[in-house]
Each structure stands twice: as structure tokens, then as C-alpha cells.
Amino acid sequence: MSTTAIQPVPFGRRLKRFMADRPLIPLIILLVILVVVLQILRPGIVNERWLANTVKFAIPLAILAGCQTMTMLTGGIDLSVGTVATMSAFIMATQVVNHDPAVAILIALVPAVLIGLVNGIGVGVFRVHPLIMTLGTSLIGTGCLQVYQRTVIASGAKIPPFLAWLGTGLTYGVPNALLLFVPIAVLIVFTLNRTGFGRLLYAVGDNEGAARLSGVRYWQVITALYVISSVLAGITGLLYIGLIKAPSLSLAEPLVLPSVAAAVIGGTSIFGGRGGYTGTIIGALILTVLTTLLTILQMPEGARRILFGLIVLFVTAAYLRIIEDR
């Protein structure tokens, strides 16, 4: 009776399988390595104040990356989040001069809902590719904001004190922005993991045809998704202007590419059906620490954008390689 010897699994394949099954562990290791490198390059920089500032700047990025995570789970993307965040922040700052802050915030979120609705109908009903649809609404929103800016240029702008407190304040060394971020993060994680809507996002991204055959109303899911994404982007703009304290027509635009990169680094597939928000949060922290590291190295903004683009390409290629090896 012959016996067949069991061939040992190569270390490289075991490592790939380990990374695929436990994606958060390599992300945490990478984050720790970046912090250690930062401490080596600038001894003493890693302290309570640095940690608080890192978290404060990572939170707006993490929320926008949450928008990307949810849309990417369906095989889409939302390039309008930067414009929506900028519009909400600028409109609120100019409307609060003549209205109560609560009213100004509601007015500022109206364009966010409208843009999300247009994106959802365009993608879900008329089947426009999400990249084209959201890029188009982003350009339209930017143009509308420039027209609006001319009508309020004489009235000025101001930041409500409670938004400044929320964006920049600390309570016992802990950023006040966590009061907003923690409920949002818990809600996103709960929605993706524990609700029917979250399961529908994964189902649509994994196999849209099968989801339709099973009775999923695709256009309703997509419309709701893009409205939620735009509302979250609008809320991010309100938080971000409290952090920056300077309304501008391009306030949150620099966060668009990093938000995509954070979602991809966190393990969300741009092809849909795979990913989660926990990894995205770690991805946002990694990019925030990396930005600090690049600042210390005096790397210009253009080079940073190139690096973020290369990160997206590299992680996507690595994901495809892991899928092929399975």
C-alpha cells in the first residue's frame, strides 16, 4: 500500500493566504512601522499632542473614505465627495452670517442630498458609469459653487464656535471630533455587517446579475447608497471647516484621491463585493502618518499625489495576485 507524501505549503503562499484571511494585521504592522520610522527621523515627535493632531486630521479623511468604501463595495466610486464637502462647508460658512447655525447647516446639506440623488439616479436608473457620473456632478457642483460665491462675496463668512470646538478642540487630551466620528463609524460598520442594506451592497458588487434575479431592486439600492455617501461628505465638510477654519472653493478637494487610497489600502476591492470599513479607518491613519513623514522629508504636494496614485495601483495589483493564487 503506497502512501503519498504531503507536500509542505511554500512559505510565500502561506504568507499570502494569511494576509488575505487577516487583512487588518498587516495594516496594523505597517502603521506601527511608519510611526517607528517617524520617531527615528524626528525623535520626540510621537507624543500625546502628535497623536491627537493625527487623529483630528485622519477623521475627515476616514469619513470620506467610508463613502468610497460603501460605493466601491458595489463596484462603483464617488469622485464628487470632495466637491460636496467643499460646497457644504462654504455654504454653511456664508449662510451662518444671516441665519441661525442650525438653519445654515440644513441649507448647506441640501446640495449634498441633491447631488447624491442625481448620482444615484444616473448610476442606478440610467446606468451611467459611476466614475463618469460622479466626476460630472463634481464639475457641475464646482461651477455652481463659483457662481454662488459671487453672490455672497460681500457678506463674508464665519465659522460657528461649536464647529471650531468640534474640529480642533481637545477634552482631556482626546479630540472632540471623536464625538462625531465614533457614532458614524459604528453606524457604517453595523450597516455593512448587520443589516439587509449592507448585505445588498455586497451582493450587488459581487454579482449584480444574480442580485437582480434574486429580486434586488438595483436602482433603489444604488440611489440610497449615493445619497448616504453625499450626506456623509457634507457632514465631513462641516467638520473639516471647523478644523481648517478657512472656507475656500477647494477646501476638501485634496482629500478625494487619499480617500480612495485609504479604502483600497484598507482592503476594499475596486471591483466590488469585498472589503469593510474597519480596514479603511486604519488605511486613513496610515495615509495621515505617511503625510507627516513626507512633510518631514520635505516632499512637494505633486510628489505626494504621485505616491498616493502608485499606492492605489500597487495594492490593486497585489489584490489581483492574491485572487489568482487562491
Tab-separated table of C-alpha atoms in Angstrom:
chain	number	residue	atom	x	y	z
A	1	MET	CA	0.000	0.000	0.000
A	2	SER	CA	1.593	3.213	-1.177
A	3	THR	CA	1.334	6.457	0.686
A	4	THR	CA	1.525	9.864	-0.851
A	5	ALA	CA	3.761	12.297	0.955
A	6	ILE	CA	2.080	15.553	1.843
A	7	GLN	CA	3.940	18.393	0.226
A	8	PRO	CA	4.548	21.337	2.546
A	9	VAL	CA	2.916	24.591	1.522
A	10	PRO	CA	5.521	27.174	0.451
A	11	PHE	CA	6.092	29.965	2.935
A	12	GLY	CA	5.258	32.624	0.357
A	13	ARG	CA	1.861	31.115	-0.354
A	14	ARG	CA	1.126	30.700	3.349
A	15	LEU	CA	2.025	34.337	3.922
A	16	LYS	CA	-0.281	35.480	1.107
A	17	ARG	CA	-3.093	33.357	2.478
A	18	PHE	CA	-2.510	34.752	5.954
A	19	MET	CA	-2.652	38.336	4.649
A	20	ALA	CA	-5.797	37.593	2.658
A	21	ASP	CA	-7.591	35.973	5.617
A	22	ARG	CA	-6.470	38.547	8.211
A	23	PRO	CA	-6.046	41.837	6.317
A	24	LEU	CA	-6.103	44.025	9.434
A	25	ILE	CA	-2.925	42.521	10.900
A	26	PRO	CA	-0.539	43.607	8.095
A	27	LEU	CA	-2.217	47.027	8.083
A	28	ILE	CA	-1.580	47.494	11.794
A	29	ILE	CA	2.014	46.313	11.351
A	30	LEU	CA	2.512	48.836	8.531
A	31	LEU	CA	1.055	51.612	10.680
A	32	VAL	CA	3.397	50.762	13.555
A	33	ILE	CA	6.401	50.666	11.194
A	34	LEU	CA	5.550	54.140	9.850
A	35	VAL	CA	5.246	55.533	13.385
A	36	VAL	CA	8.599	53.993	14.343
A	37	VAL	CA	10.276	55.445	11.234
A	38	LEU	CA	8.762	58.828	12.033
A	39	GLN	CA	10.109	58.674	15.570
A	40	ILE	CA	13.566	57.737	14.277
A	41	LEU	CA	13.637	60.608	11.780
A	42	ARG	CA	12.308	63.145	14.285
A	43	PRO	CA	12.978	61.934	17.842
A	44	GLY	CA	10.327	63.019	20.308
A	45	ILE	CA	7.656	63.815	17.706
A	46	VAL	CA	5.436	60.903	18.758
A	47	ASN	CA	3.707	62.208	21.867
A	48	GLU	CA	0.184	62.900	23.110
A	49	ARG	CA	-0.106	66.126	21.139
A	50	TRP	CA	1.027	64.459	17.914
A	51	LEU	CA	-1.383	61.568	18.426
A	52	ALA	CA	-4.283	63.989	18.964
A	53	ASN	CA	-3.411	66.011	15.854
A	54	THR	CA	-3.028	62.863	13.779
A	55	VAL	CA	-6.458	61.641	14.829
A	56	LYS	CA	-8.017	65.066	14.160
A	57	PHE	CA	-6.732	65.139	10.590
A	58	ALA	CA	-7.412	61.450	9.968
A	59	ILE	CA	-11.101	61.686	10.894
A	60	PRO	CA	-12.313	63.757	7.885
A	61	LEU	CA	-10.295	61.520	5.584
A	62	ALA	CA	-11.716	58.401	7.237
A	63	ILE	CA	-15.320	59.589	6.787
A	64	LEU	CA	-14.782	60.392	3.107
A	65	ALA	CA	-13.027	57.046	2.738
A	66	GLY	CA	-16.143	55.479	4.243
A	67	CYS	CA	-18.109	56.947	1.338
A	68	GLN	CA	-15.640	55.353	-1.058
A	69	THR	CA	-15.779	52.033	0.791
A	70	MET	CA	-19.540	51.736	0.506
A	71	THR	CA	-19.674	52.753	-3.158
A	72	MET	CA	-16.692	50.549	-4.056
A	73	LEU	CA	-18.432	47.546	-2.482
A	74	THR	CA	-20.973	47.823	-5.320
A	75	GLY	CA	-18.220	48.187	-7.923
A	76	GLY	CA	-18.612	51.974	-8.043
A	77	ILE	CA	-16.796	55.063	-6.830
A	78	ASP	CA	-17.770	58.566	-5.721
A	79	LEU	CA	-15.475	61.300	-7.018
A	80	SER	CA	-17.946	64.015	-6.023
A	81	VAL	CA	-17.337	63.707	-2.269
A	82	GLY	CA	-14.670	66.422	-2.255
A	83	THR	CA	-16.926	68.877	-4.067
A	84	VAL	CA	-19.895	68.026	-1.855
A	85	ALA	CA	-17.833	68.518	1.304
A	86	THR	CA	-16.492	71.831	-0.007
A	87	MET	CA	-19.962	73.064	-1.004
A	88	SER	CA	-21.488	72.196	2.362
A	89	ALA	CA	-18.661	73.911	4.247
A	90	PHE	CA	-18.657	77.060	2.109
A	91	ILE	CA	-22.451	77.436	2.020
A	92	MET	CA	-22.709	76.941	5.777
A	93	ALA	CA	-19.963	79.497	6.472
A	94	THR	CA	-21.653	82.120	4.305
A	95	GLN	CA	-25.232	81.403	5.406
A	96	VAL	CA	-24.438	81.452	9.106
A	97	VAL	CA	-23.834	85.203	8.774
A	98	ASN	CA	-27.575	85.751	8.283
A	99	HIS	CA	-29.131	82.639	9.791
A	100	ASP	CA	-29.042	80.530	12.917
A	101	PRO	CA	-26.223	77.922	12.722
A	102	ALA	CA	-28.719	75.039	12.707
A	103	VAL	CA	-30.606	76.582	9.790
A	104	ALA	CA	-27.345	77.297	7.960
A	105	ILE	CA	-26.297	73.657	8.355
A	106	LEU	CA	-29.615	72.409	6.966
A	107	ILE	CA	-29.293	74.763	3.999
A	108	ALA	CA	-25.730	73.560	3.425
A	109	LEU	CA	-26.788	69.906	3.359
A	110	VAL	CA	-29.465	70.445	0.695
A	111	PRO	CA	-26.943	70.464	-2.203
A	112	ALA	CA	-25.393	67.304	-0.752
A	113	VAL	CA	-28.730	65.477	-0.885
A	114	LEU	CA	-29.429	66.764	-4.414
A	115	ILE	CA	-26.041	65.721	-5.763
A	116	GLY	CA	-26.362	62.306	-4.132
A	117	LEU	CA	-29.828	61.898	-5.634
A	118	VAL	CA	-28.584	62.841	-9.101
A	119	ASN	CA	-25.636	60.456	-8.767
A	120	GLY	CA	-27.889	57.621	-7.626
A	121	ILE	CA	-30.424	58.110	-10.411
A	122	GLY	CA	-27.679	58.459	-13.025
A	123	VAL	CA	-25.887	55.291	-11.909
A	124	GLY	CA	-28.861	53.205	-10.807
A	125	VAL	CA	-31.515	54.157	-13.365
A	126	PHE	CA	-29.703	55.412	-16.453
A	127	ARG	CA	-26.720	53.073	-15.959
A	128	VAL	CA	-24.064	55.778	-16.312
A	129	HIS	CA	-20.674	54.540	-15.098
A	130	PRO	CA	-20.092	55.792	-11.513
A	131	LEU	CA	-16.699	57.258	-12.435
A	132	ILE	CA	-18.222	59.385	-15.206
A	133	MET	CA	-21.379	60.257	-13.287
A	134	THR	CA	-19.714	61.424	-10.098
A	135	LEU	CA	-16.963	63.251	-11.979
A	136	GLY	CA	-19.631	65.106	-13.950
A	137	THR	CA	-21.625	66.119	-10.877
A	138	SER	CA	-18.370	67.172	-9.224
A	139	LEU	CA	-17.583	69.557	-12.062
A	140	ILE	CA	-21.152	70.891	-12.106
A	141	GLY	CA	-21.077	71.394	-8.340
A	142	THR	CA	-17.773	73.257	-8.557
A	143	GLY	CA	-19.209	75.564	-11.202
A	144	CYS	CA	-22.348	76.227	-9.164
A	145	LEU	CA	-20.233	76.984	-6.111
A	146	GLN	CA	-18.201	79.546	-8.051
A	147	VAL	CA	-21.411	81.245	-9.187
A	148	TYR	CA	-22.771	81.175	-5.615
A	149	GLN	CA	-19.529	82.640	-4.271
A	150	ARG	CA	-20.030	85.778	-6.371
A	151	THR	CA	-23.456	86.376	-4.807
A	152	VAL	CA	-22.194	86.246	-1.217
A	153	ILE	CA	-18.747	87.762	-1.591
A	154	ALA	CA	-19.861	90.977	0.098
A	155	SER	CA	-21.500	89.312	3.114
A	156	GLY	CA	-18.375	87.486	4.282
A	157	ALA	CA	-18.183	84.207	6.163
A	158	LYS	CA	-17.618	82.901	9.666
A	159	ILE	CA	-17.202	79.601	11.452
A	160	PRO	CA	-19.662	78.762	14.264
A	161	PRO	CA	-17.816	78.315	17.571
A	162	PHE	CA	-19.197	74.811	18.146
A	163	LEU	CA	-17.781	73.600	14.808
A	164	ALA	CA	-14.394	75.043	15.718
A	165	TRP	CA	-14.693	73.301	19.102
A	166	LEU	CA	-15.606	70.053	17.384
A	167	GLY	CA	-12.883	70.304	14.744
A	168	THR	CA	-9.930	71.470	16.813
A	169	GLY	CA	-10.847	71.053	20.465
A	170	LEU	CA	-9.496	68.517	22.927
A	171	THR	CA	-11.130	67.156	26.074
A	172	TYR	CA	-8.632	65.578	28.460
A	173	GLY	CA	-6.290	65.213	25.501
A	174	VAL	CA	-8.879	63.405	23.359
A	175	PRO	CA	-10.057	65.091	20.112
A	176	ASN	CA	-13.648	66.316	20.307
A	177	ALA	CA	-14.131	65.192	16.698
A	178	LEU	CA	-14.390	61.626	18.004
A	179	LEU	CA	-17.832	62.573	19.357
A	180	LEU	CA	-18.949	62.771	15.735
A	181	PHE	CA	-16.728	60.130	14.195
A	182	VAL	CA	-17.331	57.234	16.586
A	183	PRO	CA	-21.128	57.142	16.048
A	184	ILE	CA	-20.643	57.456	12.270
A	185	ALA	CA	-18.036	54.679	12.221
A	186	VAL	CA	-20.183	52.386	14.381
A	187	LEU	CA	-23.186	53.073	12.161
A	188	ILE	CA	-21.264	52.269	8.960
A	189	VAL	CA	-19.761	49.068	10.389
A	190	PHE	CA	-23.129	47.984	11.767
A	191	THR	CA	-24.872	48.761	8.477
A	192	LEU	CA	-22.367	46.795	6.404
A	193	ASN	CA	-22.196	43.784	8.726
A	194	ARG	CA	-25.593	43.521	10.394
A	195	THR	CA	-28.286	44.963	8.112
A	196	GLY	CA	-30.042	43.882	4.952
A	197	PHE	CA	-28.922	47.038	3.171
A	198	GLY	CA	-25.287	46.196	3.860
A	199	ARG	CA	-25.746	42.673	2.545
A	200	LEU	CA	-27.328	44.101	-0.585
A	201	LEU	CA	-24.255	46.269	-1.202
A	202	TYR	CA	-22.013	43.208	-1.066
A	203	ALA	CA	-24.425	41.186	-3.213
A	204	VAL	CA	-24.650	43.852	-5.927
A	205	GLY	CA	-20.883	44.224	-6.016
A	206	ASP	CA	-20.203	40.503	-6.038
A	207	ASN	CA	-22.673	39.614	-8.789
A	208	GLU	CA	-25.137	42.228	-9.959
A	209	GLY	CA	-26.941	39.856	-12.322
A	210	ALA	CA	-27.551	37.269	-9.603
A	211	ALA	CA	-28.693	40.005	-7.214
A	212	ARG	CA	-31.241	41.210	-9.763
A	213	LEU	CA	-32.521	37.664	-10.344
A	214	SER	CA	-32.976	37.233	-6.602
A	215	GLY	CA	-35.308	40.239	-6.522
A	216	VAL	CA	-32.959	43.059	-5.521
A	217	ARG	CA	-34.161	46.431	-6.800
A	218	TYR	CA	-30.823	47.650	-8.018
A	219	TRP	CA	-31.762	51.270	-8.682
A	220	GLN	CA	-33.216	51.734	-5.201
A	221	VAL	CA	-30.094	50.338	-3.530
A	222	ILE	CA	-27.771	52.498	-5.633
A	223	THR	CA	-29.834	55.663	-5.197
A	224	ALA	CA	-29.946	55.246	-1.418
A	225	LEU	CA	-26.213	54.495	-1.384
A	226	TYR	CA	-25.170	57.647	-3.229
A	227	VAL	CA	-27.492	59.852	-1.181
A	228	ILE	CA	-25.953	58.452	2.002
A	229	SER	CA	-22.469	58.973	0.565
A	230	SER	CA	-23.187	62.614	-0.273
A	231	VAL	CA	-24.741	63.345	3.112
A	232	LEU	CA	-21.683	61.888	4.855
A	233	ALA	CA	-19.476	64.007	2.594
A	234	GLY	CA	-21.495	67.092	3.528
A	235	ILE	CA	-21.084	66.326	7.232
A	236	THR	CA	-17.360	65.854	6.639
A	237	GLY	CA	-17.173	69.303	5.082
A	238	LEU	CA	-18.769	70.857	8.158
A	239	LEU	CA	-16.269	69.087	10.414
A	240	TYR	CA	-13.320	69.903	8.157
A	241	ILE	CA	-14.034	73.621	8.029
A	242	GLY	CA	-14.131	73.609	11.838
A	243	LEU	CA	-10.651	72.080	11.708
A	244	ILE	CA	-9.178	74.303	8.976
A	245	LYS	CA	-11.156	77.471	9.933
A	246	ALA	CA	-10.799	78.941	6.440
A	247	PRO	CA	-13.614	78.470	3.892
A	248	SER	CA	-12.421	78.133	0.305
A	249	LEU	CA	-13.635	76.857	-3.051
A	250	SER	CA	-11.277	73.892	-2.905
A	251	LEU	CA	-11.386	73.040	0.791
A	252	ALA	CA	-11.824	69.256	0.637
A	253	GLU	CA	-10.767	68.551	-2.947
A	254	PRO	CA	-7.272	67.383	-1.908
A	255	LEU	CA	-8.899	64.602	0.138
A	256	VAL	CA	-10.558	62.845	-2.822
A	257	LEU	CA	-7.607	60.780	-4.044
A	258	PRO	CA	-6.412	59.944	-0.498
A	259	SER	CA	-9.955	58.801	0.378
A	260	VAL	CA	-9.851	56.316	-2.499
A	261	ALA	CA	-6.350	55.243	-1.481
A	262	ALA	CA	-7.419	54.748	2.157
A	263	ALA	CA	-10.297	52.477	1.117
A	264	VAL	CA	-8.060	50.448	-1.206
A	265	ILE	CA	-5.286	50.162	1.390
A	266	GLY	CA	-7.914	49.045	3.911
A	267	GLY	CA	-8.755	46.045	1.761
A	268	THR	CA	-11.820	47.212	-0.173
A	269	SER	CA	-11.765	45.899	-3.728
A	270	ILE	CA	-12.413	48.405	-6.506
A	271	PHE	CA	-14.115	45.531	-8.341
A	272	GLY	CA	-16.827	45.264	-5.670
A	273	GLY	CA	-18.094	42.643	-3.253
A	274	ARG	CA	-15.132	42.642	-0.863
A	275	GLY	CA	-13.949	44.937	1.912
A	276	GLY	CA	-15.010	46.627	5.119
A	277	TYR	CA	-14.838	49.906	6.975
A	278	THR	CA	-12.522	48.849	9.808
A	279	GLY	CA	-9.634	48.410	7.404
A	280	THR	CA	-10.489	51.735	5.788
A	281	ILE	CA	-10.092	53.533	9.120
A	282	ILE	CA	-6.629	52.032	9.537
A	283	GLY	CA	-5.875	52.999	5.939
A	284	ALA	CA	-6.789	56.617	6.720
A	285	LEU	CA	-4.460	56.572	9.733
A	286	ILE	CA	-1.662	55.111	7.596
A	287	LEU	CA	-2.015	57.873	4.990
A	288	THR	CA	-2.156	60.582	7.669
A	289	VAL	CA	1.045	59.305	9.282
A	290	LEU	CA	2.605	58.922	5.830
A	291	THR	CA	1.719	62.551	5.045
A	292	THR	CA	3.518	63.667	8.205
A	293	LEU	CA	6.506	61.554	7.216
A	294	LEU	CA	6.584	63.076	3.718
A	295	THR	CA	6.341	66.560	5.224
A	296	ILE	CA	9.405	65.866	7.345
A	297	LEU	CA	11.174	64.644	4.200
A	298	GLN	CA	10.073	67.914	2.510
A	299	MET	CA	8.366	66.110	-0.358
A	300	PRO	CA	6.263	68.517	-2.508
A	301	GLU	CA	2.496	68.135	-2.921
A	302	GLY	CA	2.798	66.897	-6.514
A	303	ALA	CA	5.089	64.071	-5.462
A	304	ARG	CA	2.660	63.112	-2.701
A	305	ARG	CA	-0.176	62.776	-5.201
A	306	ILE	CA	2.032	60.608	-7.404
A	307	LEU	CA	2.814	58.426	-4.393
A	308	PHE	CA	-0.872	58.041	-3.469
A	309	GLY	CA	-1.652	57.045	-7.052
A	310	LEU	CA	1.128	54.466	-7.034
A	311	ILE	CA	-0.196	53.083	-3.736
A	312	VAL	CA	-3.628	52.536	-5.302
A	313	LEU	CA	-2.084	50.770	-8.314
A	314	PHE	CA	0.218	48.625	-6.172
A	315	VAL	CA	-2.487	47.490	-3.750
A	316	THR	CA	-4.884	46.733	-6.619
A	317	ALA	CA	-2.207	44.654	-8.371
A	318	ALA	CA	-1.456	42.827	-5.119
A	319	TYR	CA	-5.157	42.080	-4.637
A	320	LEU	CA	-5.420	40.639	-8.145
A	321	ARG	CA	-2.356	38.463	-7.495
A	322	ILE	CA	-3.865	37.110	-4.286
A	323	ILE	CA	-7.119	36.292	-6.099
A	324	GLU	CA	-5.221	34.432	-8.838
A	325	ASP	CA	-3.254	32.383	-6.288
A	326	ARG	CA	-6.331	31.242	-4.409
